[in-house]
Short mmCIF file of C-alpha atoms and ligand atoms in Angstrom, two decimals:
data_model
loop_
_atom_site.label_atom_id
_atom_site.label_comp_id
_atom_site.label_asym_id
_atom_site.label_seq_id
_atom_site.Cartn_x
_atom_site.Cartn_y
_atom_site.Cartn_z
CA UNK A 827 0.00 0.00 0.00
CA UNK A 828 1.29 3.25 -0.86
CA UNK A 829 2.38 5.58 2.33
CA UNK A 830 3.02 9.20 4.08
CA UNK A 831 5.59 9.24 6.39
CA UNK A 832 5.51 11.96 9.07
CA UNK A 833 7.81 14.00 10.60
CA UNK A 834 9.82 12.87 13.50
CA UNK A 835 7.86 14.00 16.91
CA UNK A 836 4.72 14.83 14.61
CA UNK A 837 3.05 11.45 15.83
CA UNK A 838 1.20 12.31 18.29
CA UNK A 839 -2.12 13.46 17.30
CA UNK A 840 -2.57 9.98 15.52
CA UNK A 841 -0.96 8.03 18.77
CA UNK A 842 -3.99 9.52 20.83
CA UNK A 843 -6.35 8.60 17.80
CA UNK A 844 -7.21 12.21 16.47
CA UNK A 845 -8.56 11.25 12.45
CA UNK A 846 -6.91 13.99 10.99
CA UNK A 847 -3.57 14.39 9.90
CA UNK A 848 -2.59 18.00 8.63
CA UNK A 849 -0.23 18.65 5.83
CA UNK A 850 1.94 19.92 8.47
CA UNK A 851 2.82 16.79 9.93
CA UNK A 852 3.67 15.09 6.92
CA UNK A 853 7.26 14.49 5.68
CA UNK A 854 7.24 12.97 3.37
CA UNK A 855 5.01 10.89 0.75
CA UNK A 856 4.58 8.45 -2.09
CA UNK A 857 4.96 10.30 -5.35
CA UNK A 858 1.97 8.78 -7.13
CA UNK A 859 -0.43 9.43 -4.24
CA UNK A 860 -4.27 10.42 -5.81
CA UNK A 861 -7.05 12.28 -4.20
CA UNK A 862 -9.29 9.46 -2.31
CA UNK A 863 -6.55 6.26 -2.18
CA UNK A 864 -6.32 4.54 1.06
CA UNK A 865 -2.78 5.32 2.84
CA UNK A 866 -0.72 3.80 5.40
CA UNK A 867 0.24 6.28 8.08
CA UNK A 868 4.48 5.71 8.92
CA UNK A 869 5.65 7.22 11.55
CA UNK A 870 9.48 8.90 11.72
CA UNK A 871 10.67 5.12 13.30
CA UNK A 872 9.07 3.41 10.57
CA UNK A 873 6.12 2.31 12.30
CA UNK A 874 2.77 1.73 10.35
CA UNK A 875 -0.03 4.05 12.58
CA UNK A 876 -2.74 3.45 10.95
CA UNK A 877 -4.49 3.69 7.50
CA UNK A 878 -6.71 6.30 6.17
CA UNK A 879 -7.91 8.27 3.15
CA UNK A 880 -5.11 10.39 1.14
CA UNK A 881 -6.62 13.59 -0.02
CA UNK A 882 -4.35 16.63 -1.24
CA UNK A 883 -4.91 19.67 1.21
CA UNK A 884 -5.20 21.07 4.86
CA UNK A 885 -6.24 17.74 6.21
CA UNK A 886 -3.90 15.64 4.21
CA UNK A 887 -5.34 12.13 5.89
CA UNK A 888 -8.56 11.52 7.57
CA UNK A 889 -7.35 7.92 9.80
CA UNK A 890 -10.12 5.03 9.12
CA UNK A 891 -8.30 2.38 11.48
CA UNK A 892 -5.58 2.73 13.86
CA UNK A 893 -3.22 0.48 14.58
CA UNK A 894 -4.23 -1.37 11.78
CA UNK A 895 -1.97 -1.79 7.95
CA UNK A 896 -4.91 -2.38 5.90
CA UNK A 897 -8.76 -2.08 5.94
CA UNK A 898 -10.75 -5.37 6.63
CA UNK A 899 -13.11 -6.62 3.27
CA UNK A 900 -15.90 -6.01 5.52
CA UNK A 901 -14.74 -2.58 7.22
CA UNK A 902 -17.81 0.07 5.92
CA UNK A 903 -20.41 -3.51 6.84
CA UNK A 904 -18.60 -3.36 10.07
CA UNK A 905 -18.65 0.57 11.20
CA UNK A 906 -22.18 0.85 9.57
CA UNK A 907 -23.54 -2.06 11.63
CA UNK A 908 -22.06 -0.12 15.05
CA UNK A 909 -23.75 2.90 13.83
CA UNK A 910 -26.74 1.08 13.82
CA UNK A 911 -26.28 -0.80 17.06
CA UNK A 912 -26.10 2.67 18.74
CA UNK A 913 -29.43 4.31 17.17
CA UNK A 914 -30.81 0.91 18.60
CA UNK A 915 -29.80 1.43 21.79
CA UNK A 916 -30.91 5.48 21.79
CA UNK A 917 -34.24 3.79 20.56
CA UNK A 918 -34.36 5.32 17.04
CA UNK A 919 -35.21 2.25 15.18
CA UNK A 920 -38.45 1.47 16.30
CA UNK A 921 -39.73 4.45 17.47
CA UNK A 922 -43.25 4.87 16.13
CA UNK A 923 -43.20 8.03 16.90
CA UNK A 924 -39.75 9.22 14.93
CA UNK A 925 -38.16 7.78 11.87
CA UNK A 926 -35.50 10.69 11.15
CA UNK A 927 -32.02 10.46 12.36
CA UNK A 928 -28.39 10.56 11.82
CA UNK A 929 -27.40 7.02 10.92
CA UNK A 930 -23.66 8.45 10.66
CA UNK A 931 -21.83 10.96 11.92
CA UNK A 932 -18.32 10.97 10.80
CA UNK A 933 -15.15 10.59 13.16
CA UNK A 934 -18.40 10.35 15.77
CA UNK A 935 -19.01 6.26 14.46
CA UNK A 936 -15.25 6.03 13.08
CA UNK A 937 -16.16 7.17 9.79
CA UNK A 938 -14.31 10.35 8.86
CA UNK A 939 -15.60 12.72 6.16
CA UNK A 940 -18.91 10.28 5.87
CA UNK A 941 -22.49 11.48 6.95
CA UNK A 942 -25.55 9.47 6.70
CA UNK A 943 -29.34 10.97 7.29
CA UNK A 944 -31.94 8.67 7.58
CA UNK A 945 -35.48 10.08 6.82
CA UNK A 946 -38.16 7.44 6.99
CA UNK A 947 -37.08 4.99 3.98
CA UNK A 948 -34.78 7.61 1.80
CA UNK A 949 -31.35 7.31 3.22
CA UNK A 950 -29.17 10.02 2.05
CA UNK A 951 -25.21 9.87 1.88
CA UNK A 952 -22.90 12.94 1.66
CA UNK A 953 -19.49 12.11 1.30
CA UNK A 954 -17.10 14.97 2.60
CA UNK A 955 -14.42 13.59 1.41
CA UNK A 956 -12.85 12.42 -1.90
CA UNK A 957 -11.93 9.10 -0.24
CA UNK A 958 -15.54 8.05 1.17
CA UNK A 959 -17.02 9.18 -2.57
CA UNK A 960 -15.11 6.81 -4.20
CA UNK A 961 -16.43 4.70 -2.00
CA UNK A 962 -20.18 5.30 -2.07
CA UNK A 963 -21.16 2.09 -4.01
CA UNK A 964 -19.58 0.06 -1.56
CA UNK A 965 -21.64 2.59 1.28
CA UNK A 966 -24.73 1.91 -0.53
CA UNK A 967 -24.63 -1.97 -0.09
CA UNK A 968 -23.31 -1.91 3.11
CA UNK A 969 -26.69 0.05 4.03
CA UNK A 970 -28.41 -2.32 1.64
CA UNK A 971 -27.57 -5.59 3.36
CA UNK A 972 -28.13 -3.74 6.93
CA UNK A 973 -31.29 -1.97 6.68
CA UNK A 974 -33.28 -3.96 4.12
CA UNK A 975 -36.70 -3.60 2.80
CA UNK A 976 -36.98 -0.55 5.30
CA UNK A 977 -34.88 1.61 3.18
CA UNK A 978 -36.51 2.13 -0.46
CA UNK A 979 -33.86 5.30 -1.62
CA UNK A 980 -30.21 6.10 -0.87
CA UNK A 981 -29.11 8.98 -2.38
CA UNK A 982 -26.19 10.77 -2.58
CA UNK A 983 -25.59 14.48 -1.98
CA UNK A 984 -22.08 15.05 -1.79
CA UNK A 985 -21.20 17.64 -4.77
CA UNK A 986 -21.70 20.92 -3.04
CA UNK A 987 -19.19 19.65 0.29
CA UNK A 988 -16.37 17.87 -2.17
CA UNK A 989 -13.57 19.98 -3.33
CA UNK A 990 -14.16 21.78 -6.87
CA UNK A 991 -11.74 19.92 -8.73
CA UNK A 992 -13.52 16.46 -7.98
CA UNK A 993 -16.82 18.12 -7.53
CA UNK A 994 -16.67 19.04 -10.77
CA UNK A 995 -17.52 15.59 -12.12
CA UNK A 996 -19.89 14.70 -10.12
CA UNK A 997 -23.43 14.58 -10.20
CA UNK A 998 -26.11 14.15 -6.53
CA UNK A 999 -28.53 11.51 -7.09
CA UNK A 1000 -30.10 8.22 -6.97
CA UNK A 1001 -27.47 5.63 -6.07
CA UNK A 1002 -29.84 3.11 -5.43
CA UNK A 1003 -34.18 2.58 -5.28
CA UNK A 1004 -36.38 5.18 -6.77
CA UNK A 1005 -37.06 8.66 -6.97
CA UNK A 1006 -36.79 11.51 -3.78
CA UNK A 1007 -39.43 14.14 -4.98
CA UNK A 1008 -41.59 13.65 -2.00
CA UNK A 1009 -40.51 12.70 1.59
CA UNK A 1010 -42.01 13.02 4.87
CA UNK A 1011 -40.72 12.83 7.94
CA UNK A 1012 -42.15 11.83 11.36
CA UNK A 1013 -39.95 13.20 14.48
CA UNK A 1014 -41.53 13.25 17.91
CA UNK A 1015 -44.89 12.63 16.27
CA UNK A 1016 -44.84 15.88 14.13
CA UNK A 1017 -44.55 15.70 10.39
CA UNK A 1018 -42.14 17.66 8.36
CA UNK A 1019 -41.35 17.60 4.38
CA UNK A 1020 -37.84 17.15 4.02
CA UNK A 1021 -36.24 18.46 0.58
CA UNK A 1022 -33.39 16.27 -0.09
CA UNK A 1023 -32.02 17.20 -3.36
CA UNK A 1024 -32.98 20.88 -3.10
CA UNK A 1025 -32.68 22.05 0.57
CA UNK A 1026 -30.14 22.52 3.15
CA UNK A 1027 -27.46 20.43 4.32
CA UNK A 1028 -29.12 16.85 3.79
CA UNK A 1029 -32.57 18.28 3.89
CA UNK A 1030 -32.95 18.89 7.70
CA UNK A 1031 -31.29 19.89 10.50
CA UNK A 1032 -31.62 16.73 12.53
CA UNK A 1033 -29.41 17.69 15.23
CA UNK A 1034 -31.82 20.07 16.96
CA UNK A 1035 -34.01 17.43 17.68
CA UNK A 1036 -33.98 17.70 21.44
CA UNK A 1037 -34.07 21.44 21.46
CA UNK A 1038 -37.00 21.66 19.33
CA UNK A 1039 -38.64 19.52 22.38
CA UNK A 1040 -37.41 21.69 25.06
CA UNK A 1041 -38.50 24.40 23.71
CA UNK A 1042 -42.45 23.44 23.26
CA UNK A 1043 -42.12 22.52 26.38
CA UNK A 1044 -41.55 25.97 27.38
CA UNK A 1045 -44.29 27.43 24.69
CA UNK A 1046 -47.59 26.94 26.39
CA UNK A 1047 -49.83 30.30 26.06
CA UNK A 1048 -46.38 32.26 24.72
CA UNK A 1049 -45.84 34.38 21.86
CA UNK A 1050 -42.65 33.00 20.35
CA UNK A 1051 -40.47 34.06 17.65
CA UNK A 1052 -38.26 31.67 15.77
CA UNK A 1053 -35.51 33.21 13.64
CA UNK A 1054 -33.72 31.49 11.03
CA UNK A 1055 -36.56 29.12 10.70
CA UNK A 1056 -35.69 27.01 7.52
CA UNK A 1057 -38.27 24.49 7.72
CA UNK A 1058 -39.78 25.91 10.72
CA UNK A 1059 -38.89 22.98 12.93
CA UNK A 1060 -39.07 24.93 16.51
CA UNK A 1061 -42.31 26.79 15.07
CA UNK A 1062 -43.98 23.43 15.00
CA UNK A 1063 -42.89 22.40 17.86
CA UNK A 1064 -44.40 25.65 19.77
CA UNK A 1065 -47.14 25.75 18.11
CA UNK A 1066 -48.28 21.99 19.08
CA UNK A 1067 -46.81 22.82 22.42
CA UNK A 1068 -50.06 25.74 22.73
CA UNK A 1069 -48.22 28.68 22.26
CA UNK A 1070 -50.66 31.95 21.48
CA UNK A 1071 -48.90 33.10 18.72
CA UNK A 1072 -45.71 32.29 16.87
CA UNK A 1073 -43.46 34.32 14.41
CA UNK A 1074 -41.40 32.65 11.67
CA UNK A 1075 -38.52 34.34 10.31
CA UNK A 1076 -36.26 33.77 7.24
CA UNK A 1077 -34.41 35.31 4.91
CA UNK A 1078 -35.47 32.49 2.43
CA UNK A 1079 -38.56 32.68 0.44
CA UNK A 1080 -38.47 29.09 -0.42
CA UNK A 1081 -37.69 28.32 3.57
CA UNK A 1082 -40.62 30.41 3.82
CA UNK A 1083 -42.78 27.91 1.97
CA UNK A 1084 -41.45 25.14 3.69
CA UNK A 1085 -42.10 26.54 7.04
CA UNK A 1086 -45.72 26.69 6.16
CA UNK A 1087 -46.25 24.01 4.91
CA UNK A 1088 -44.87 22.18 7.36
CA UNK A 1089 -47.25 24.09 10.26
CA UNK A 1090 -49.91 23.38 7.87
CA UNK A 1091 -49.17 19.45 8.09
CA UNK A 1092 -49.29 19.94 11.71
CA UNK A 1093 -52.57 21.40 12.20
CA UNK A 1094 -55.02 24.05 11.92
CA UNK A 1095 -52.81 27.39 13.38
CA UNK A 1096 -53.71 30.19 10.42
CA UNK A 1097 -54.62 32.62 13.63
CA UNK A 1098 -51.88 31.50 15.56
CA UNK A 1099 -48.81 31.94 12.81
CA UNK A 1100 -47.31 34.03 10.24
CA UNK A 1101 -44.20 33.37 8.49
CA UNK A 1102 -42.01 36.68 6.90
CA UNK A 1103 -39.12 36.23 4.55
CA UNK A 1104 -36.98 39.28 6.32
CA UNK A 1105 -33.55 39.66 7.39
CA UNK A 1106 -33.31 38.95 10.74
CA UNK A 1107 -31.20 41.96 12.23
CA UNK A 1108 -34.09 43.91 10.40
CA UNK A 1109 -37.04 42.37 11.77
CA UNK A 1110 -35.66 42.76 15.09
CA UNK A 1111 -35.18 46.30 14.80
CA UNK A 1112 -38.19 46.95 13.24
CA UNK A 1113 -40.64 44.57 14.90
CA UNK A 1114 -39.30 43.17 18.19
CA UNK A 1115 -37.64 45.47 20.26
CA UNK A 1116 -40.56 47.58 20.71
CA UNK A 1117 -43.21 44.85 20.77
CA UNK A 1118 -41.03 41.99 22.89
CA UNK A 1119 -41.41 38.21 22.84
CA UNK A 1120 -42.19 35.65 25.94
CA UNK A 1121 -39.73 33.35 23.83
CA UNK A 1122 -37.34 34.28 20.70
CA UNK A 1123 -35.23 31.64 19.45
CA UNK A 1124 -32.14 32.90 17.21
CA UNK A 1125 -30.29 29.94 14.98
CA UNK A 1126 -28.26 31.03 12.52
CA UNK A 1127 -25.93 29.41 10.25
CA UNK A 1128 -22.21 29.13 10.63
CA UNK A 1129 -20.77 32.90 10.01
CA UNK A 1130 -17.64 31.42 10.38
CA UNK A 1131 -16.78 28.18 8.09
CA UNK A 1132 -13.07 28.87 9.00
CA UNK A 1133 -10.57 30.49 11.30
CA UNK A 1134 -9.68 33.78 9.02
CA UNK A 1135 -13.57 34.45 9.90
CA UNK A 1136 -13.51 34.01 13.59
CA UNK A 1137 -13.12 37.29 14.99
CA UNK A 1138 -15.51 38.71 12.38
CA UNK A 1139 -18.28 35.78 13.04
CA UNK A 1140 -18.10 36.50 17.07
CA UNK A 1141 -18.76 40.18 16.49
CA UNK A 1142 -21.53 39.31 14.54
CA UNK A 1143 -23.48 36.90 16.78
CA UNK A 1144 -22.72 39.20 19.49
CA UNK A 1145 -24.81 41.98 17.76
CA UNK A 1146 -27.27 39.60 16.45
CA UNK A 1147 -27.82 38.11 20.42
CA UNK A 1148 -27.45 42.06 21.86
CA UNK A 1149 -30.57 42.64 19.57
CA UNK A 1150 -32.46 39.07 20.41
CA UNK A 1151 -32.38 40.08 24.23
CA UNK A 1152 -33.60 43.27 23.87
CA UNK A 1153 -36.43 41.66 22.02
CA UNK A 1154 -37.60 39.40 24.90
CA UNK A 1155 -39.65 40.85 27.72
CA UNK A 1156 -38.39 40.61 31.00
CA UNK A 1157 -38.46 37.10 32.54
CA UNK A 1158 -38.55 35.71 29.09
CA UNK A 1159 -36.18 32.89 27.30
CA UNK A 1160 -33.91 33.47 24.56
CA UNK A 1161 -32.65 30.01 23.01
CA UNK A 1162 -29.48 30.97 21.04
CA UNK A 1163 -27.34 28.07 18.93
CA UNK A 1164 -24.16 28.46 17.04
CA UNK A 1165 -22.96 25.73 14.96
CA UNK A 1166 -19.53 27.43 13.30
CA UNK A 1167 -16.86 24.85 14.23
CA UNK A 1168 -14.50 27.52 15.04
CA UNK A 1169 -16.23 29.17 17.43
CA UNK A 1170 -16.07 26.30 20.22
CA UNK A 1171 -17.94 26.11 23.98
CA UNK A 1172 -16.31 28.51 25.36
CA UNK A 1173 -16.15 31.06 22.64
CA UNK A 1174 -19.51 30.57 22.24
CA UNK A 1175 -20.53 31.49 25.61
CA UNK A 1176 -18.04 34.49 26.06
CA UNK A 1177 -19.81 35.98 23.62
CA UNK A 1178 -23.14 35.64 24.96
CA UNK A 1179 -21.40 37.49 27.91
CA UNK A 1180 -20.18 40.39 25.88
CA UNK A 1181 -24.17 40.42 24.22
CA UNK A 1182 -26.16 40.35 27.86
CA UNK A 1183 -23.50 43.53 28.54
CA UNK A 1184 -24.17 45.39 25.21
CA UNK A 1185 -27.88 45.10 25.22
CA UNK A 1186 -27.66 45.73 29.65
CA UNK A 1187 -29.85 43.02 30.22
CA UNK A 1188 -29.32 40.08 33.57
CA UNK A 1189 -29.67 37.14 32.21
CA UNK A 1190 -29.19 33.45 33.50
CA UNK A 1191 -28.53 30.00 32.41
CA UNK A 1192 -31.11 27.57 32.47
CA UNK A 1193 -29.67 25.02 30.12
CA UNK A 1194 -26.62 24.09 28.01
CA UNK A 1195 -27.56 22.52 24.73
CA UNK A 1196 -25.87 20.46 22.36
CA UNK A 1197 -26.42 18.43 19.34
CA UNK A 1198 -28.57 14.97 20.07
CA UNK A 1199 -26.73 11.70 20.94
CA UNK A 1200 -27.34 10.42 17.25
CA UNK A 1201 -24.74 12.99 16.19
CA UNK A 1202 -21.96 11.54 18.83
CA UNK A 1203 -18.72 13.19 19.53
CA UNK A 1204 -15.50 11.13 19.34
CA UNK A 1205 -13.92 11.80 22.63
CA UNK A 1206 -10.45 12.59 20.64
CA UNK A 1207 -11.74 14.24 18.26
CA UNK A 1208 -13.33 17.37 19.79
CA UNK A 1209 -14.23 19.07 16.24
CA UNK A 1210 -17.18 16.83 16.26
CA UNK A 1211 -18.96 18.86 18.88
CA UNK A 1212 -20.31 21.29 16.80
CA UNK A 1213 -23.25 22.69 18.16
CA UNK A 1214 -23.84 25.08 20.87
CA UNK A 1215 -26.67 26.67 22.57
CA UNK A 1216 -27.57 28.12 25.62
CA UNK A 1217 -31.20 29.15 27.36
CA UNK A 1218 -31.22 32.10 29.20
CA UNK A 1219 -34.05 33.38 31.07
CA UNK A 1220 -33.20 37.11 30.35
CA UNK A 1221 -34.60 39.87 33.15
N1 SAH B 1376 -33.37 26.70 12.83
C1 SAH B 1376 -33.40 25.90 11.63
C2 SAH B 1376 -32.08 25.84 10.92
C3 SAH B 1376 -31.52 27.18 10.54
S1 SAH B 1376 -30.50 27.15 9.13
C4 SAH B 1376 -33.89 24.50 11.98
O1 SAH B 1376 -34.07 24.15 13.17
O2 SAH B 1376 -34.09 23.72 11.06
C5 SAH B 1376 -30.17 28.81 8.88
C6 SAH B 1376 -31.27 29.59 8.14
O3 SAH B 1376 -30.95 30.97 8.25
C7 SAH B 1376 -31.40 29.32 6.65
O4 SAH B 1376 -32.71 28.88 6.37
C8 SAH B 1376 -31.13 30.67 5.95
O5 SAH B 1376 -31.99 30.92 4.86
C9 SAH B 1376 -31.41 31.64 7.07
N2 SAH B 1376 -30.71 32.94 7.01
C10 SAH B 1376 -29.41 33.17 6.74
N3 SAH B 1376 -29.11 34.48 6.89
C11 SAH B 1376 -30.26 35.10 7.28
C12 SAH B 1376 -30.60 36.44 7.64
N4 SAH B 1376 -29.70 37.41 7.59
N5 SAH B 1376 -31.87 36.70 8.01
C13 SAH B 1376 -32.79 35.71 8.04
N6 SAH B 1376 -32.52 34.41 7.75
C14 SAH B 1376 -31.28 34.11 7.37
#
């Protein structure tokens, strides 16, 4: 197999079984190395680490087994049927009331640069790395021969999160079963359409499961607001858990649409919700701050995707969170998230700090949140932990 060797004393990320291995660390490697081969990791002594997937860039190799010189025949059957055994165990397989989860979440179930989304029987496979692409056929049976008649679609969705110069040859689609056009999606008993090939991410953000719960649990006889509502996931969720009135904001007109329709699948609420394709700075300004919330929930996307962007991103969630406080009434709760993988825990909370002092408002925490356990962290690989939230009850 061919190899990278690394640099003497640049061994011990993989010795404590962190997945990546940065282009720093390397050096030295076979000449006819492509994008996506599998790799055997050599330390400075000569000692064979690990192998992984070779890709050209940042994160030169993303470790698949440690310890190990080659992949077993069976290795994606293997992972894949541990990924499994832990959605059984969290009780995601047979719940009658939920068929939408993460079936894999990269380094979390030893699968680097692979996510899978399961959303009742379409199974949908985006490859974040050139490696696991070239892969995908092998993927697709190993899901096959696990899942069986329950899964009628696996489709991949991988161009937009490969690099360009692979991406550009590649088409998302139907790997295997039939067509995606329509899919719905049951999660704690509500129903949600889930846009696979057109919307965000994999279709749905799956990881705020738990959150959306908490919060209708807080929503009874409140007048929420949910920014950034995509496909209006905690408006559902308040609205079935009896708020009086909810607010959906997003930039989006076509998340717009989706966040109706999905209330609309939910129930009867035409008195008790309006959607608004606004910017959300602007619709605080102009419609909150004056007129404040029992609940606002603020969940932007990443503004950072990488560390250039940091300092930039925190100033801007802490004038997007200075404004979101100001817009809840006193005694009220302000859910805030931030999923940017540079902006970690603590950063995270700091600037919630430096927000509660700009807009001069107490505030306390009533809960840390995170992403749900079918998104697991691996413990040495920290970047896993992506999301972050806090409730405050804000005075
Ligand atoms: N809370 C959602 C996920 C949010 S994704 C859920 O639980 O599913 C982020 C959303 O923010 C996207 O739908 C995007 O259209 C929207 N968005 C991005 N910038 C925005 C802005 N300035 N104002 C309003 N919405 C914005």
């Amino acid at each position: 197999m061919k190899q990278i060797i690394l640099k003497k004393g640049r061994d011990g990320a993989v010795r404590r079984r962190s997945p990546w291995i940065f282009s720093g660390a390397v050096h030295r490697e076979d000449q006819d190395l492509e994008d996506g081969d599998l790799v055997q990791v050599v330390a400075a002594n000569g000692e064979v680490l690990g192998v992984g997937h070779y890709q050209a860039g940042g994160i030169r190799v993303r470790v698949l087994a440690f310890g190990e010189e080659e992949l077993p025949d069976d290795f994606f059957q293997n992972r894949l049927a541990a990924a499994l055994d832990l959605r059984r165990q969290l009780g995601l397989l047979d719940d009658p009331l939920t068929n939408a989860f993460r079936l894999v979440h990269a380094a979390g179930d030893g699968l680097p640069g692979l996510i899978i989304d399961r959303y009742a029987s379409v199974v949908v496979v985006q490859c974040h790395s050139i490696g696991m692409h070239r892969e995908r056929e092998q993927i697709a049976a190993a899901i096959r021969s696990l899942c069986g008649e329950a899964v009628e679609t696996i489709y991949d969705k991988s161009g937009a999160v490969l690099p360009e110069r692979y991406a550009l040859g590649v088409e998302d689609g139907v790997l295997w079963g039939s067509d995606v056009s329509e899919v719905v999606i049951l999660e704690n008993g509500r129903r949600f359409h889930v846009d696979v090939a057109g919307g965000q991410k994999t279709g749905f953000f799956l990881d705020q499961r738990e959150n959306r719960w908490l919060l209708g649990s807080y929503a009874k006889d409140k007048r929420v607001l949910n920014t950034f509502c995509y496909t209006g996931g905690f408006s559902v969720y308040a609205l079935l858990g009896a708020a009086a009135q909810v607010q959906s904001v997003d930039l989006s007109a076509s998340a717009i649409s989706l966040t109706e329709e999905n209330v609309d699948r939910n129930g009867d609420f035409t008195d008790r919700h309006q959607a608004h394709a606004a910017d959300v700075m602007e619709w605080l300004k102009a419609h909150a701050e004056d007129d404040p919330y029992d609940i606002v929930v603020v969940d932007p996307p990443a503004f950072a995707k990488n560390k250039h962007k940091r300092h930039q991103a925190v100033q801007a969630y802490k004038r997007l969170n200075a404004r979101a406080m100001r817009s809840v009434k006193p005694g009220g709760l302000l859910f805030t998230f931030s999923c940017s993988r540079v902006v970690d825990r603590e950063l995270f909370y700091n600037t919630i700090v430096a927000a509660g002092l700009e807009a001069g408002r107490n505030c306390r925490v009533l809960h840390h949140l995170s992403q749900g356990p079918d998104h697991p962290v691996n413990l040495f690989h920290a970047d896993g932990s992506y999301l972050k939230g806090l409730v405050l009850r804000v005075e």
